[in-house]
Amino acid sequence: MKNLIVTLSVTALAIILLAGCGFKSEEEALADAKEAAEAVFYSDTPVETNYEMESNSIYIPDRLEVESKDESNLILVDGKQTYIVFYNEFEPASSELNYEAAQSDQALVLDSYSDGDKFGYIRILPDDGEGYELQIGIGGAKITTYTRKSRIKNDASELMNIAKSIAIEQESIE
């Protein structure tokens, strides 16, 4: 009986330790989100648009549905998660206007990227709960969502792809 208790105790401890190793710290998750956004921004891989807006086209990941739209906004949803896409067609892809407006002392992350043709950024703020407000933009496009630590890297990559599709579409119109 004593051997069984020791074996169960050791097994439980091992499971707890292994489970703990699988969770990322906040710092690691934020760093991963920054790296994911930066990689997409600088990637040469084209982003194919798949949805027509009033004045241009945009890439929307298959898992997202358009809940509403007008000339410069889209509301996208995936279950309970909402994504707000704002687009100012009068701002070029190189515009820093949204980045300047995104400045915040509360930002956990505020990084910008530029390649000469376009200017982008990522901003991550803590939200009131245990999640994060993630905002990504390129030029006149910005996308905002509330996300969890476990999804922040994927959301950063997807949001940068959406913003990049708007910027690329704008460049082709100019």
PDB file of C-alpha atoms in Angstrom:
ATOM      1  CA  MET A   1       0.000   0.000   0.000  1.00  0.00           C
ATOM      2  CA  LYS A   2       2.850   2.383   0.851  1.00  0.00           C
ATOM      3  CA  ASN A   3       4.455   1.715  -2.544  1.00  0.00           C
ATOM      4  CA  LEU A   4       1.166   2.526  -4.280  1.00  0.00           C
ATOM      5  CA  ILE A   5       0.888   5.871  -2.465  1.00  0.00           C
ATOM      6  CA  VAL A   6       4.488   6.774  -3.294  1.00  0.00           C
ATOM      7  CA  THR A   7       4.002   5.768  -6.936  1.00  0.00           C
ATOM      8  CA  LEU A   8       0.790   7.799  -7.231  1.00  0.00           C
ATOM      9  CA  SER A   9       2.433  10.789  -5.540  1.00  0.00           C
ATOM     10  CA  VAL A  10       5.439  10.690  -7.866  1.00  0.00           C
ATOM     11  CA  THR A  11       3.172  10.277 -10.908  1.00  0.00           C
ATOM     12  CA  ALA A  12       0.971  13.211  -9.835  1.00  0.00           C
ATOM     13  CA  LEU A  13       4.034  15.391  -9.253  1.00  0.00           C
ATOM     14  CA  ALA A  14       5.439  14.465 -12.665  1.00  0.00           C
ATOM     15  CA  ILE A  15       2.138  15.340 -14.359  1.00  0.00           C
ATOM     16  CA  ILE A  16       1.990  18.697 -12.584  1.00  0.00           C
ATOM     17  CA  LEU A  17       5.577  19.523 -13.543  1.00  0.00           C
ATOM     18  CA  LEU A  18       5.079  18.501 -17.174  1.00  0.00           C
ATOM     19  CA  ALA A  19       1.828  20.455 -17.435  1.00  0.00           C
ATOM     20  CA  GLY A  20       3.526  23.531 -15.971  1.00  0.00           C
ATOM     21  CA  CYS A  21       6.304  23.342 -18.534  1.00  0.00           C
ATOM     22  CA  GLY A  22       3.760  23.490 -21.366  1.00  0.00           C
ATOM     23  CA  PHE A  23       2.426  26.915 -20.385  1.00  0.00           C
ATOM     24  CA  LYS A  24       4.146  30.026 -21.654  1.00  0.00           C
ATOM     25  CA  SER A  25       4.840  32.984 -19.481  1.00  0.00           C
ATOM     26  CA  GLU A  26       3.249  36.303 -20.385  1.00  0.00           C
ATOM     27  CA  GLU A  27       6.627  37.605 -21.537  1.00  0.00           C
ATOM     28  CA  GLU A  28       7.129  34.625 -23.856  1.00  0.00           C
ATOM     29  CA  ALA A  29       3.616  34.929 -25.283  1.00  0.00           C
ATOM     30  CA  LEU A  30       4.046  38.662 -25.944  1.00  0.00           C
ATOM     31  CA  ALA A  31       7.458  38.099 -27.545  1.00  0.00           C
ATOM     32  CA  ASP A  32       5.972  35.364 -29.752  1.00  0.00           C
ATOM     33  CA  ALA A  33       3.164  37.717 -30.842  1.00  0.00           C
ATOM     34  CA  LYS A  34       5.690  40.450 -31.741  1.00  0.00           C
ATOM     35  CA  GLU A  35       7.792  37.983 -33.729  1.00  0.00           C
ATOM     36  CA  ALA A  36       4.738  36.600 -35.548  1.00  0.00           C
ATOM     37  CA  ALA A  37       3.512  40.072 -36.538  1.00  0.00           C
ATOM     38  CA  GLU A  38       6.981  41.125 -37.662  1.00  0.00           C
ATOM     39  CA  ALA A  39       7.467  37.948 -39.709  1.00  0.00           C
ATOM     40  CA  VAL A  40       4.201  38.490 -41.580  1.00  0.00           C
ATOM     41  CA  PHE A  41       4.907  42.194 -42.119  1.00  0.00           C
ATOM     42  CA  TYR A  42       8.304  41.520 -43.726  1.00  0.00           C
ATOM     43  CA  SER A  43       7.258  38.330 -45.526  1.00  0.00           C
ATOM     44  CA  ASP A  44       7.372  38.362 -49.320  1.00  0.00           C
ATOM     45  CA  THR A  45       4.531  35.842 -49.440  1.00  0.00           C
ATOM     46  CA  PRO A  46       1.585  37.500 -51.170  1.00  0.00           C
ATOM     47  CA  VAL A  47      -1.702  37.785 -49.287  1.00  0.00           C
ATOM     48  CA  GLU A  48      -4.594  36.900 -51.563  1.00  0.00           C
ATOM     49  CA  THR A  49      -7.768  38.895 -50.971  1.00  0.00           C
ATOM     50  CA  ASN A  50     -11.019  36.944 -50.748  1.00  0.00           C
ATOM     51  CA  TYR A  51     -13.656  39.507 -49.734  1.00  0.00           C
ATOM     52  CA  GLU A  52     -14.883  42.645 -51.509  1.00  0.00           C
ATOM     53  CA  MET A  53     -15.410  45.799 -49.464  1.00  0.00           C
ATOM     54  CA  GLU A  54     -16.863  49.095 -50.720  1.00  0.00           C
ATOM     55  CA  SER A  55     -13.626  50.524 -52.113  1.00  0.00           C
ATOM     56  CA  ASN A  56     -11.200  47.587 -52.078  1.00  0.00           C
ATOM     57  CA  SER A  57     -10.648  43.918 -51.320  1.00  0.00           C
ATOM     58  CA  ILE A  58      -9.427  42.271 -48.146  1.00  0.00           C
ATOM     59  CA  TYR A  59      -8.194  38.892 -46.942  1.00  0.00           C
ATOM     60  CA  ILE A  60     -10.414  37.319 -44.288  1.00  0.00           C
ATOM     61  CA  PRO A  61      -9.367  33.986 -42.752  1.00  0.00           C
ATOM     62  CA  ASP A  62     -11.880  31.203 -43.438  1.00  0.00           C
ATOM     63  CA  ARG A  63     -12.787  30.789 -39.770  1.00  0.00           C
ATOM     64  CA  LEU A  64     -14.018  34.393 -39.514  1.00  0.00           C
ATOM     65  CA  GLU A  65     -17.474  35.549 -40.545  1.00  0.00           C
ATOM     66  CA  VAL A  66     -18.501  39.066 -41.519  1.00  0.00           C
ATOM     67  CA  GLU A  67     -21.080  40.248 -38.998  1.00  0.00           C
ATOM     68  CA  SER A  68     -21.476  43.768 -40.383  1.00  0.00           C
ATOM     69  CA  LYS A  69     -19.797  46.232 -42.709  1.00  0.00           C
ATOM     70  CA  ASP A  70     -19.883  49.774 -43.968  1.00  0.00           C
ATOM     71  CA  GLU A  71     -17.564  51.902 -46.112  1.00  0.00           C
ATOM     72  CA  SER A  72     -14.623  51.828 -43.721  1.00  0.00           C
ATOM     73  CA  ASN A  73     -15.387  49.177 -41.088  1.00  0.00           C
ATOM     74  CA  LEU A  74     -15.879  45.456 -40.877  1.00  0.00           C
ATOM     75  CA  ILE A  75     -16.947  43.518 -37.824  1.00  0.00           C
ATOM     76  CA  LEU A  76     -15.670  39.949 -37.997  1.00  0.00           C
ATOM     77  CA  VAL A  77     -16.555  37.194 -35.554  1.00  0.00           C
ATOM     78  CA  ASP A  78     -15.296  33.760 -34.609  1.00  0.00           C
ATOM     79  CA  GLY A  79     -17.587  32.386 -31.943  1.00  0.00           C
ATOM     80  CA  LYS A  80     -17.392  34.835 -29.047  1.00  0.00           C
ATOM     81  CA  GLN A  81     -14.311  36.653 -30.350  1.00  0.00           C
ATOM     82  CA  THR A  82     -14.905  39.863 -32.302  1.00  0.00           C
ATOM     83  CA  TYR A  83     -12.452  41.562 -34.665  1.00  0.00           C
ATOM     84  CA  ILE A  84     -12.966  45.200 -35.625  1.00  0.00           C
ATOM     85  CA  VAL A  85     -11.391  46.206 -38.928  1.00  0.00           C
ATOM     86  CA  PHE A  86     -11.111  49.926 -39.601  1.00  0.00           C
ATOM     87  CA  TYR A  87      -9.821  51.255 -42.891  1.00  0.00           C
ATOM     88  CA  ASN A  88      -9.157  54.846 -43.930  1.00  0.00           C
ATOM     89  CA  GLU A  89      -8.730  54.760 -47.704  1.00  0.00           C
ATOM     90  CA  PHE A  90      -7.213  58.251 -47.679  1.00  0.00           C
ATOM     91  CA  GLU A  91      -4.198  57.142 -45.637  1.00  0.00           C
ATOM     92  CA  PRO A  92      -1.421  55.493 -47.659  1.00  0.00           C
ATOM     93  CA  ALA A  93       0.220  52.236 -46.591  1.00  0.00           C
ATOM     94  CA  SER A  94       3.157  54.289 -45.292  1.00  0.00           C
ATOM     95  CA  SER A  95       0.983  56.385 -42.952  1.00  0.00           C
ATOM     96  CA  GLU A  96       1.898  56.468 -39.255  1.00  0.00           C
ATOM     97  CA  LEU A  97      -1.391  58.085 -38.184  1.00  0.00           C
ATOM     98  CA  ASN A  98      -2.890  54.987 -36.518  1.00  0.00           C
ATOM     99  CA  TYR A  99       0.428  54.191 -34.844  1.00  0.00           C
ATOM    100  CA  GLU A 100       0.590  57.684 -33.352  1.00  0.00           C
ATOM    101  CA  ALA A 101      -2.969  57.284 -32.082  1.00  0.00           C
ATOM    102  CA  ALA A 102      -2.061  53.885 -30.584  1.00  0.00           C
ATOM    103  CA  GLN A 103       0.537  55.352 -28.221  1.00  0.00           C
ATOM    104  CA  SER A 104      -0.232  54.347 -24.639  1.00  0.00           C
ATOM    105  CA  ASP A 105       1.646  54.249 -21.361  1.00  0.00           C
ATOM    106  CA  GLN A 106      -0.225  51.037 -20.573  1.00  0.00           C
ATOM    107  CA  ALA A 107       1.049  49.182 -23.635  1.00  0.00           C
ATOM    108  CA  LEU A 108       2.796  45.924 -22.846  1.00  0.00           C
ATOM    109  CA  VAL A 109       4.010  45.892 -26.454  1.00  0.00           C
ATOM    110  CA  LEU A 110       4.223  48.747 -28.944  1.00  0.00           C
ATOM    111  CA  ASP A 111       6.517  47.949 -31.861  1.00  0.00           C
ATOM    112  CA  SER A 112       6.591  49.375 -35.357  1.00  0.00           C
ATOM    113  CA  TYR A 113       7.888  48.103 -38.690  1.00  0.00           C
ATOM    114  CA  SER A 114       8.724  49.858 -41.925  1.00  0.00           C
ATOM    115  CA  ASP A 115       9.944  48.685 -45.294  1.00  0.00           C
ATOM    116  CA  GLY A 116       9.816  51.996 -47.158  1.00  0.00           C
ATOM    117  CA  ASP A 117       6.499  51.238 -48.883  1.00  0.00           C
ATOM    118  CA  LYS A 118       4.443  50.526 -45.793  1.00  0.00           C
ATOM    119  CA  PHE A 119       4.469  51.216 -42.064  1.00  0.00           C
ATOM    120  CA  GLY A 120       2.995  48.784 -39.568  1.00  0.00           C
ATOM    121  CA  TYR A 121       2.732  48.254 -35.855  1.00  0.00           C
ATOM    122  CA  ILE A 122       1.553  45.959 -33.094  1.00  0.00           C
ATOM    123  CA  ARG A 123       0.147  47.143 -29.798  1.00  0.00           C
ATOM    124  CA  ILE A 124      -0.842  44.900 -26.912  1.00  0.00           C
ATOM    125  CA  LEU A 125      -2.641  46.251 -23.859  1.00  0.00           C
ATOM    126  CA  PRO A 126      -3.846  44.352 -20.822  1.00  0.00           C
ATOM    127  CA  ASP A 127      -7.636  44.158 -20.731  1.00  0.00           C
ATOM    128  CA  ASP A 128      -9.815  44.281 -17.638  1.00  0.00           C
ATOM    129  CA  GLY A 129      -9.784  40.490 -17.281  1.00  0.00           C
ATOM    130  CA  GLU A 130      -6.933  38.081 -17.881  1.00  0.00           C
ATOM    131  CA  GLY A 131      -6.680  38.713 -21.613  1.00  0.00           C
ATOM    132  CA  TYR A 132      -5.228  41.305 -23.925  1.00  0.00           C
ATOM    133  CA  GLU A 133      -6.353  43.941 -26.370  1.00  0.00           C
ATOM    134  CA  LEU A 134      -4.408  43.307 -29.562  1.00  0.00           C
ATOM    135  CA  GLN A 135      -4.242  46.008 -32.232  1.00  0.00           C
ATOM    136  CA  ILE A 136      -2.321  45.665 -35.453  1.00  0.00           C
ATOM    137  CA  GLY A 137      -2.160  48.155 -38.274  1.00  0.00           C
ATOM    138  CA  ILE A 138      -0.543  49.031 -41.552  1.00  0.00           C
ATOM    139  CA  GLY A 139      -1.038  52.512 -42.955  1.00  0.00           C
ATOM    140  CA  GLY A 140      -4.710  53.433 -42.808  1.00  0.00           C
ATOM    141  CA  ALA A 141      -5.799  49.943 -41.736  1.00  0.00           C
ATOM    142  CA  LYS A 142      -6.076  48.775 -38.154  1.00  0.00           C
ATOM    143  CA  ILE A 143      -7.599  45.670 -36.651  1.00  0.00           C
ATOM    144  CA  THR A 144      -8.434  45.243 -32.983  1.00  0.00           C
ATOM    145  CA  THR A 145      -9.535  42.223 -30.954  1.00  0.00           C
ATOM    146  CA  TYR A 146      -9.517  40.951 -27.407  1.00  0.00           C
ATOM    147  CA  THR A 147      -7.624  37.702 -27.077  1.00  0.00           C
ATOM    148  CA  ARG A 148      -6.113  35.255 -24.615  1.00  0.00           C
ATOM    149  CA  LYS A 149      -2.472  34.489 -24.007  1.00  0.00           C
ATOM    150  CA  SER A 150      -2.862  31.093 -25.667  1.00  0.00           C
ATOM    151  CA  ARG A 151      -4.157  32.703 -28.913  1.00  0.00           C
ATOM    152  CA  ILE A 152      -2.192  35.931 -29.059  1.00  0.00           C
ATOM    153  CA  LYS A 153       0.549  34.648 -31.398  1.00  0.00           C
ATOM    154  CA  ASN A 154      -1.940  33.251 -33.927  1.00  0.00           C
ATOM    155  CA  ASP A 155      -4.142  36.324 -33.710  1.00  0.00           C
ATOM    156  CA  ALA A 156      -1.148  38.624 -34.246  1.00  0.00           C
ATOM    157  CA  SER A 157      -0.204  36.708 -37.384  1.00  0.00           C
ATOM    158  CA  GLU A 158      -3.768  36.676 -38.738  1.00  0.00           C
ATOM    159  CA  LEU A 159      -4.391  40.338 -38.001  1.00  0.00           C
ATOM    160  CA  MET A 160      -1.138  41.347 -39.693  1.00  0.00           C
ATOM    161  CA  ASN A 161      -2.159  39.304 -42.743  1.00  0.00           C
ATOM    162  CA  ILE A 162      -5.507  41.108 -42.866  1.00  0.00           C
ATOM    163  CA  ALA A 163      -3.863  44.538 -42.509  1.00  0.00           C
ATOM    164  CA  LYS A 164      -1.234  43.605 -45.096  1.00  0.00           C
ATOM    165  CA  SER A 165      -3.917  42.590 -47.590  1.00  0.00           C
ATOM    166  CA  ILE A 166      -5.528  46.026 -47.264  1.00  0.00           C
ATOM    167  CA  ALA A 167      -2.149  47.780 -47.646  1.00  0.00           C
ATOM    168  CA  ILE A 168      -1.233  45.725 -50.716  1.00  0.00           C
ATOM    169  CA  GLU A 169      -4.647  46.395 -52.254  1.00  0.00           C
ATOM    170  CA  GLN A 170      -4.233  50.138 -51.576  1.00  0.00           C
ATOM    171  CA  GLU A 171      -0.775  50.134 -53.202  1.00  0.00           C
ATOM    172  CA  SER A 172      -2.220  48.550 -56.348  1.00  0.00           C
ATOM    173  CA  ILE A 173      -4.927  51.244 -56.558  1.00  0.00           C
ATOM    174  CA  GLU A 174      -2.499  54.185 -56.184  1.00  0.00           C
TER     175      GLU A 174
END
